XYZ file of C-alpha atoms in Angstrom:
503
model
C 42.924 -6.731 -6.807
C 39.895 -4.819 -5.298
C 41.990 -3.811 -2.560
C 44.133 -2.228 -4.669
C 41.884 0.258 -6.752
C 42.355 3.899 -6.841
C 40.386 6.432 -4.901
C 38.138 7.442 -7.984
C 37.208 3.530 -8.048
C 36.229 3.339 -4.281
C 33.307 2.547 -3.197
C 30.791 5.009 -2.891
C 28.998 4.159 0.727
C 30.342 1.219 2.778
C 28.512 0.084 5.733
C 30.291 -1.667 8.231
C 29.672 -4.440 10.830
C 25.692 -4.410 10.744
C 23.957 -7.621 11.155
C 22.359 -8.386 7.167
C 19.504 -9.357 6.765
C 19.450 -10.764 3.284
C 15.342 -10.666 2.633
C 15.396 -14.368 1.757
C 14.329 -15.161 5.308
C 17.813 -16.247 6.117
C 19.084 -15.443 9.770
C 21.747 -12.476 9.696
C 25.608 -12.422 9.932
C 27.712 -9.623 10.705
C 29.283 -8.120 7.301
C 29.284 -4.922 5.504
C 27.763 -3.778 2.651
C 29.140 -1.784 -0.170
C 27.571 0.640 -2.263
C 28.454 1.995 -6.148
C 26.199 3.830 -8.452
C 23.228 2.871 -6.819
C 23.579 -0.625 -6.592
C 24.698 -2.800 -4.269
C 28.599 -3.291 -5.085
C 29.701 -6.317 -2.516
C 28.183 -8.187 0.636
C 30.556 -9.507 2.701
C 33.920 -8.204 3.955
C 34.526 -5.749 1.122
C 36.835 -2.988 0.397
C 37.060 0.142 0.881
C 34.513 2.868 0.432
C 34.593 7.430 0.269
C 31.828 7.700 2.888
C 32.366 4.872 5.945
C 29.711 3.824 8.272
C 29.780 2.204 11.387
C 26.786 0.406 12.360
C 27.385 -1.862 14.985
C 24.851 -3.065 16.896
C 22.080 -1.944 13.993
C 20.613 -4.106 11.071
C 20.559 -3.491 7.955
C 18.032 -5.411 5.517
C 16.748 -4.502 1.718
C 14.133 -1.259 2.053
C 10.650 -2.416 2.820
C 7.958 -2.779 -0.074
C 4.507 -1.254 1.143
C 2.249 -3.393 -0.714
C -0.759 -1.613 -0.455
C -0.809 1.960 -0.668
C -2.576 5.177 -2.042
C -0.171 7.513 -3.137
C -0.533 8.072 -6.330
C -1.203 11.583 -5.703
C 1.225 11.903 -2.495
C 3.845 12.102 -4.945
C 2.410 15.585 -6.300
C 1.209 16.649 -2.942
C 4.342 15.393 -0.821
C 6.928 14.289 -3.071
C 9.565 13.904 -0.442
C 6.934 11.284 1.308
C 8.835 11.040 4.368
C 5.793 9.283 6.186
C 6.615 6.786 4.430
C 10.773 6.872 3.961
C 10.772 7.138 8.065
C 9.035 3.081 8.321
C 12.039 2.252 6.096
C 9.547 2.311 3.123
C 11.542 2.696 0.105
C 8.714 1.338 -2.586
C 5.326 1.438 -2.074
C 2.675 -0.289 -4.906
C 0.280 2.687 -6.266
C -2.856 2.202 -7.851
C -4.851 0.002 -4.966
C -8.623 -0.697 -4.720
C -9.822 0.545 -8.206
C -8.292 4.073 -7.570
C -5.740 4.801 -10.051
C -4.111 8.426 -11.278
C -4.454 6.613 -14.647
C -5.986 6.819 -17.051
C -6.694 10.126 -16.746
C -9.110 13.176 -18.441
C -6.784 16.215 -17.593
C -10.299 18.375 -17.423
C -11.661 15.523 -15.245
C -10.926 15.765 -11.280
C -10.202 12.262 -10.201
C -10.327 13.422 -6.076
C -14.647 14.002 -7.166
C -14.970 9.969 -8.527
C -12.184 8.619 -5.861
C -13.636 10.783 -2.671
C -10.463 12.311 -1.991
C -8.294 9.169 -2.584
C -7.132 10.727 -5.304
C -6.289 13.939 -4.570
C -3.005 15.945 -5.550
C -2.698 15.256 -9.040
C -1.082 17.136 -11.307
C -0.030 18.070 -14.633
C -1.855 17.275 -18.148
C -0.870 13.961 -18.178
C -3.628 11.156 -19.613
C -1.568 7.780 -19.167
C 1.232 5.837 -17.485
C 4.269 7.184 -19.294
C 2.815 10.620 -18.603
C 2.332 10.013 -14.950
C 5.549 8.878 -14.503
C 7.234 11.979 -16.003
C 5.326 14.564 -14.238
C 5.820 12.435 -10.452
C 9.895 12.234 -11.528
C 9.529 16.093 -12.293
C 8.322 16.529 -8.583
C 11.413 14.938 -7.135
C 10.364 11.570 -5.839
C 11.652 10.460 -2.376
C 10.641 6.662 -2.882
C 9.903 4.086 -5.627
C 6.592 3.682 -6.780
C 4.778 1.204 -8.937
C 2.047 1.199 -9.751
C -1.819 -0.600 -10.913
C -4.614 0.329 -13.319
C -7.452 0.848 -10.878
C -11.027 -0.241 -12.267
C -13.247 2.242 -10.826
C -11.260 4.713 -12.530
C -11.214 3.053 -15.994
C -14.997 2.479 -15.476
C -15.123 6.264 -13.860
C -13.437 7.582 -17.584
C -15.474 5.063 -19.951
C -18.999 5.100 -18.262
C -19.106 7.523 -16.156
C -21.421 6.452 -12.821
C -24.045 4.555 -14.783
C -25.459 1.793 -12.688
C -25.376 -0.864 -15.543
C -22.930 -3.297 -17.512
C -20.663 -1.931 -20.081
C -22.333 -2.032 -23.791
C -19.481 -4.073 -26.046
C -17.869 -1.010 -27.114
C -17.139 -0.164 -23.716
C -16.004 -3.109 -22.838
C -13.730 -3.209 -25.712
C -12.505 0.572 -24.736
C -12.031 -0.437 -20.621
C -9.777 -3.724 -22.123
C -7.694 -1.204 -24.011
C -6.701 1.285 -20.798
C -6.107 -1.732 -19.183
C -3.969 -2.864 -22.126
C -1.818 0.426 -22.649
C -0.982 0.702 -18.584
C 0.407 -2.779 -18.215
C 2.493 -1.881 -21.626
C 3.459 0.933 -20.434
C 5.017 -0.308 -17.209
C 1.800 -1.360 -14.826
C 2.123 -4.235 -12.364
C -1.156 -5.271 -12.953
C -5.267 -4.676 -12.337
C -6.761 -2.941 -9.407
C -10.549 -3.138 -8.214
C -12.646 -2.111 -5.364
C -16.096 -3.841 -5.797
C -17.165 -1.833 -2.471
C -16.728 1.310 -3.689
C -18.810 3.210 -6.577
C -18.643 2.259 -9.589
C -16.898 -0.780 -9.091
C -19.729 -2.503 -7.091
C -21.862 -1.732 -9.897
C -19.775 -4.144 -12.439
C -20.602 -7.948 -12.557
C -18.839 -10.791 -12.129
C -18.310 -10.995 -16.160
C -16.840 -7.848 -15.895
C -14.210 -7.945 -13.848
C -13.032 -11.146 -15.253
C -12.475 -9.777 -18.726
C -10.405 -7.188 -17.720
C -8.539 -8.955 -15.405
C -7.258 -11.011 -17.988
C -5.796 -8.453 -19.974
C -3.305 -8.911 -16.647
C -3.685 -12.666 -17.037
C -2.429 -12.332 -20.552
C 0.437 -10.409 -19.666
C 1.626 -12.270 -16.594
C 0.926 -9.565 -14.057
C -1.300 -9.603 -10.889
C -5.128 -9.038 -10.800
C -5.598 -7.163 -6.915
C -8.671 -6.557 -5.322
C -9.901 -5.201 -2.227
C -13.334 -7.905 -2.246
C -17.241 -6.882 -2.801
C -17.124 -7.646 1.060
C -15.509 -7.784 3.854
C -17.934 -8.355 6.431
C -20.739 -10.567 6.133
C -20.941 -12.408 2.786
C -16.975 -12.278 3.233
C -17.029 -16.098 2.154
C -18.871 -15.430 -0.748
C -16.763 -12.525 -1.945
C -13.777 -14.587 -1.179
C -14.784 -17.393 -3.680
C -15.569 -14.414 -6.403
C -12.297 -13.611 -6.219
C -10.855 -16.702 -6.970
C -13.065 -17.312 -9.742
C -12.009 -14.158 -11.153
C -8.622 -15.090 -11.194
C -9.021 -18.271 -12.192
C -11.284 -17.754 -15.209
C -9.111 -14.557 -16.284
C -6.020 -17.100 -15.808
C -4.551 -13.955 -13.340
C -2.471 -14.079 -10.203
C -5.205 -13.066 -7.808
C -3.733 -10.994 -4.712
C -6.622 -10.077 -1.938
C -5.436 -7.069 -0.229
C -5.878 -5.782 3.148
C -7.115 -9.349 4.144
C -9.435 -8.757 7.235
C -13.446 -9.708 8.323
C -15.063 -6.712 9.584
C -17.231 -6.448 12.199
C -18.115 -8.156 15.561
C -20.822 -11.071 14.165
C -17.556 -12.063 11.627
C -14.473 -12.574 13.761
C -12.594 -15.402 13.126
C -13.930 -15.856 9.768
C -10.536 -15.024 8.464
C -9.376 -18.937 9.154
C -12.303 -19.986 6.968
C -11.295 -17.283 4.066
C -7.931 -18.277 4.261
C -8.544 -22.156 3.839
C -10.195 -21.403 0.755
C -7.132 -19.673 -0.209
C -5.371 -23.289 0.452
C -7.814 -25.004 -1.665
C -7.451 -22.695 -4.505
C -3.344 -22.627 -3.573
C -3.323 -26.589 -3.676
C -5.056 -26.655 -7.023
C -2.429 -24.725 -8.322
C -3.975 -21.763 -8.293
C -1.672 -18.693 -7.356
C -3.152 -16.261 -4.635
C -1.405 -14.013 -2.694
C -2.233 -11.373 0.236
C -1.847 -8.498 2.598
C -3.096 -7.430 5.805
C -2.418 -3.603 7.631
C -1.370 -4.696 11.595
C -4.537 -2.620 13.056
C -7.903 -3.175 14.575
C -9.233 -0.387 12.368
C -9.792 0.032 8.697
C -10.057 3.561 7.232
C -11.954 5.258 4.052
C -14.279 7.310 2.715
C -16.826 7.333 4.759
C -20.094 7.807 2.182
C -19.109 4.738 0.800
C -20.029 2.487 3.824
C -23.410 4.410 4.400
C -26.832 3.890 2.601
C -28.291 7.731 3.222
C -31.816 6.282 3.582
C -30.688 3.958 6.150
C -28.014 4.714 8.151
C -26.164 1.364 9.961
C -26.086 2.263 13.060
C -24.213 -0.173 14.540
C -21.398 0.931 11.804
C -21.761 4.745 13.180
C -20.965 3.606 17.029
C -17.334 2.179 15.852
C -16.571 5.142 13.779
C -14.120 8.122 14.818
C -13.674 11.296 11.799
C -9.555 11.469 10.629
C -10.720 14.020 8.002
C -13.704 16.255 7.704
C -13.742 19.262 5.537
C -17.141 20.508 6.144
C -16.307 19.792 10.180
C -13.310 20.430 11.063
C -13.932 20.351 14.415
C -15.154 16.882 14.655
C -11.993 15.723 13.424
C -10.240 12.848 15.881
C -13.343 12.200 17.243
C -15.703 9.215 17.928
C -19.506 9.491 16.232
C -20.944 8.707 19.373
C -18.891 11.111 21.191
C -19.782 13.996 18.655
C -23.888 12.868 19.323
C -23.369 12.916 22.335
C -22.269 16.152 23.083
C -24.800 17.879 20.728
C -27.605 15.523 22.157
C -28.487 14.477 18.473
C -29.184 11.006 17.255
C -25.696 9.221 15.896
C -27.912 8.284 12.793
C -28.794 11.978 11.804
C -25.491 12.955 12.628
C -23.860 10.730 10.252
C -26.587 11.833 7.381
C -25.699 15.450 8.386
C -22.072 14.914 7.851
C -21.843 12.799 4.703
C -24.759 15.082 2.927
C -23.386 19.037 4.152
C -20.805 20.527 1.278
C -17.344 18.746 0.330
C -19.203 15.718 2.816
C -18.555 12.937 0.194
C -14.993 14.102 1.004
C -14.896 12.830 4.503
C -12.363 9.928 5.655
C -13.502 8.301 8.979
C -11.661 5.446 11.175
C -13.717 2.826 11.762
C -13.096 -0.369 14.317
C -14.335 -3.276 13.104
C -11.184 -6.290 13.813
C -10.420 -8.231 16.076
C -6.650 -8.286 17.361
C -6.860 -12.395 17.220
C -7.438 -12.675 13.456
C -4.656 -10.092 12.421
C -2.472 -12.436 14.659
C -4.033 -15.049 12.407
C -3.464 -13.166 9.288
C 0.261 -13.044 9.954
C 0.795 -16.321 11.238
C -0.214 -17.157 7.735
C 2.853 -18.119 5.416
C 3.812 -15.632 2.755
C 1.463 -12.710 4.034
C 2.807 -9.811 2.982
C 1.919 -6.237 4.620
C 0.682 -3.026 3.029
C -0.227 0.209 5.206
C -3.179 0.865 3.125
C -2.690 4.418 4.473
C -5.145 7.259 2.648
C -2.199 10.231 2.603
C -4.401 12.738 3.526
C -2.175 14.810 6.413
C -4.523 17.754 7.090
C -6.614 16.235 9.641
C -5.945 13.035 11.896
C -5.116 10.572 9.318
C -5.317 6.826 10.381
C -1.489 5.775 12.752
C -0.973 2.946 9.728
C 0.355 6.564 7.920
C 3.162 6.569 9.330
C 3.076 3.511 11.584
C 2.302 0.265 9.639
C 6.194 -1.083 9.207
C 8.013 0.304 12.291
C 4.769 -1.823 14.466
C 5.046 -5.150 12.428
C 8.555 -5.132 13.888
C 8.129 -3.635 17.451
C 4.251 -5.390 18.594
C 4.553 -8.636 16.181
C 8.180 -9.831 16.174
C 9.709 -8.032 19.272
C 6.959 -8.133 21.584
C 4.538 -10.857 20.966
C 6.840 -13.114 18.497
C 4.611 -13.845 16.161
C 6.755 -13.614 13.183
C 11.002 -14.506 13.582
C 12.409 -11.293 12.373
C 14.049 -12.500 9.144
C 11.013 -13.951 7.731
C 8.760 -10.194 8.790
C 11.512 -8.824 6.737
C 11.446 -11.322 3.861
C 7.603 -10.669 4.268
C 7.884 -6.650 3.939
C 11.195 -7.107 1.203
C 12.371 -10.295 -1.253
C 8.515 -11.631 -1.311
C 6.495 -8.418 -2.461
C 9.513 -7.521 -4.961
C 9.274 -11.195 -6.630
C 5.568 -11.263 -6.659
C 5.181 -7.594 -7.880
C 7.790 -7.418 -10.153
C 10.093 -4.971 -8.935
C 13.498 -5.776 -10.771
C 16.596 -6.339 -8.659
C 15.170 -5.087 -5.610
C 14.284 -6.789 -2.522
C 17.417 -8.407 -1.495
C 20.757 -7.793 -0.218
C 22.669 -8.996 -3.433
C 25.639 -7.982 -5.871
C 24.299 -5.940 -8.688
C 20.799 -5.673 -7.354
C 19.263 -1.889 -6.377
C 21.386 -0.579 -3.469
C 17.700 0.466 -0.935
C 18.257 -0.388 2.274
C 16.981 0.131 5.867
C 19.241 -0.155 9.022
C 17.612 -0.144 12.258
C 17.817 -0.919 15.609
C 15.101 -4.442 15.942
C 15.494 -4.363 20.220
C 14.502 -0.550 19.918
C 12.385 0.125 16.268
C 9.217 1.454 17.490
C 5.942 2.770 15.527
C 4.830 6.178 17.353
C 1.630 6.677 15.692
C -1.170 6.951 17.655
C -5.002 7.367 16.722
C -4.068 10.444 19.216
C -0.874 11.372 17.673
C -1.256 10.026 14.391
C 1.927 11.933 12.334
C 4.186 10.615 15.140
C 7.446 9.609 13.436
C 8.452 5.838 14.019
C 12.075 5.576 16.570
C 15.159 3.523 16.061
C 15.108 3.847 12.241
C 19.059 5.316 11.698
C 19.068 5.109 8.372
C 17.081 4.639 4.979
C 19.572 4.345 1.406
C 16.762 4.539 -1.703
C 19.102 3.473 -5.246
C 22.325 4.319 -3.396
C 21.875 7.754 -1.809
C 21.249 8.237 1.779
C 18.161 9.513 1.842
C 17.268 9.475 5.272
C 19.396 9.619 8.972
C 18.037 9.816 12.305
C 14.204 10.695 11.325
C 16.047 13.710 9.183
C 15.714 13.804 5.442
C 18.549 14.381 3.061
C 18.740 16.915 -0.025
C 18.714 14.054 -2.219
C 15.170 12.873 -3.765
C 16.438 9.576 -5.172
C 12.776 7.541 -5.771
C 12.097 6.179 -9.418
C 9.014 5.078 -11.152
C 9.145 1.495 -11.528
C 8.271 -0.785 -14.225
C 6.774 -4.155 -13.859
C 9.671 -7.034 -14.311
C 11.678 -4.774 -16.298
C 14.072 -1.672 -15.730
C 12.602 2.250 -14.050
C 11.004 4.505 -16.264
C 13.277 6.256 -18.563
C 16.044 4.036 -17.985
């Protein structure tokens, strides 16, 4: 029997007497979790372990999955991934918004086209397997699942041409998508608000997304518009999903700008209509009233949008480091200059196109509406530029859901919030044997106190670690205890619906 195993056959780690949330949305139950060889070996009442952890008063759940990250380059720049791990995140999905580490020409800096979103990539790799191998050499702190991005592919094939692709260019782009999917990418992503994706028509995107549809992978999108034209952008996204016969995933669902607040309800109604007709559609949201991104993408230099400039804060600004952490309107007032002139000066300065901004454009009620929507997932959308004062979502997203929207406001129950952040994204993004506390599944686990878990990151102090998360286990190894990382970095490069790279 299990009780009479020799010491050598003992479980490696046993977590005792915790409240276990299985990740499927079921109520918690008190029990033990045993880990062996990187996997969950037993659940319930388990035999002894070489390391026994008393978890009384704590909750253990599957590790959280960040459905929307831009961590492609962070696996080289910050391979310990402490800013994600400290939140209880054990897996990220990278390559979002059309910007992915692959495909790549090693002689071209991907940071140029992406304005720093892809900064930090290293090595001479060209394709996904090459990226995986290079990232694994760095010793990744967390697991990584990849999308292949439209902007990256279009930039590689067509540069910054403002036109439709030729027949041969489209064939070449499709081949890049197909190659990435064959090597384990979970889907094709677009960022149709960004360059060069904004110069593509619906037909081009549909053709490329259909390659993902052919292998039952995903099409994820930062839609063409999230403000005044949100509803027509949703129509376009749904049309691409239908025509390409592909699962559509709408990234960071929002309605931006005061004039559009409340539109998320109408947007979600369109999604409901599509679901009722059998179209597969999912979404994610981040729990903050501000977005963040590459500032130059949001402005026409010949006609600066004053209303937008008024709600912008500078996160990272290589040209003017003293502006970081300040609102544009405050800088303009201090210097007695017009805010539109200031904006123009920042964006046209050397490296001005690498300015990352934070824009306060979302209404709190729209976040609640999103979170109340069935199967809404959670993505941080953080840009891992740790030099300036980044958006606090980079450090705080997942604890914020648990503290603000579960414990304080009761928008979601704890089991349901955990389901949205574990088994649901694992299923949708094809993470094999992850996202549940289940015998045989990989031991990606987080231990936390639901009564005290709290995001610490603020706009003024965005790099503050959360509290109330006592342990993170990744692929069966203790990766972090009480906010302190261990020497072991056990993250893997995941492949869609199959074993991890190199397994």
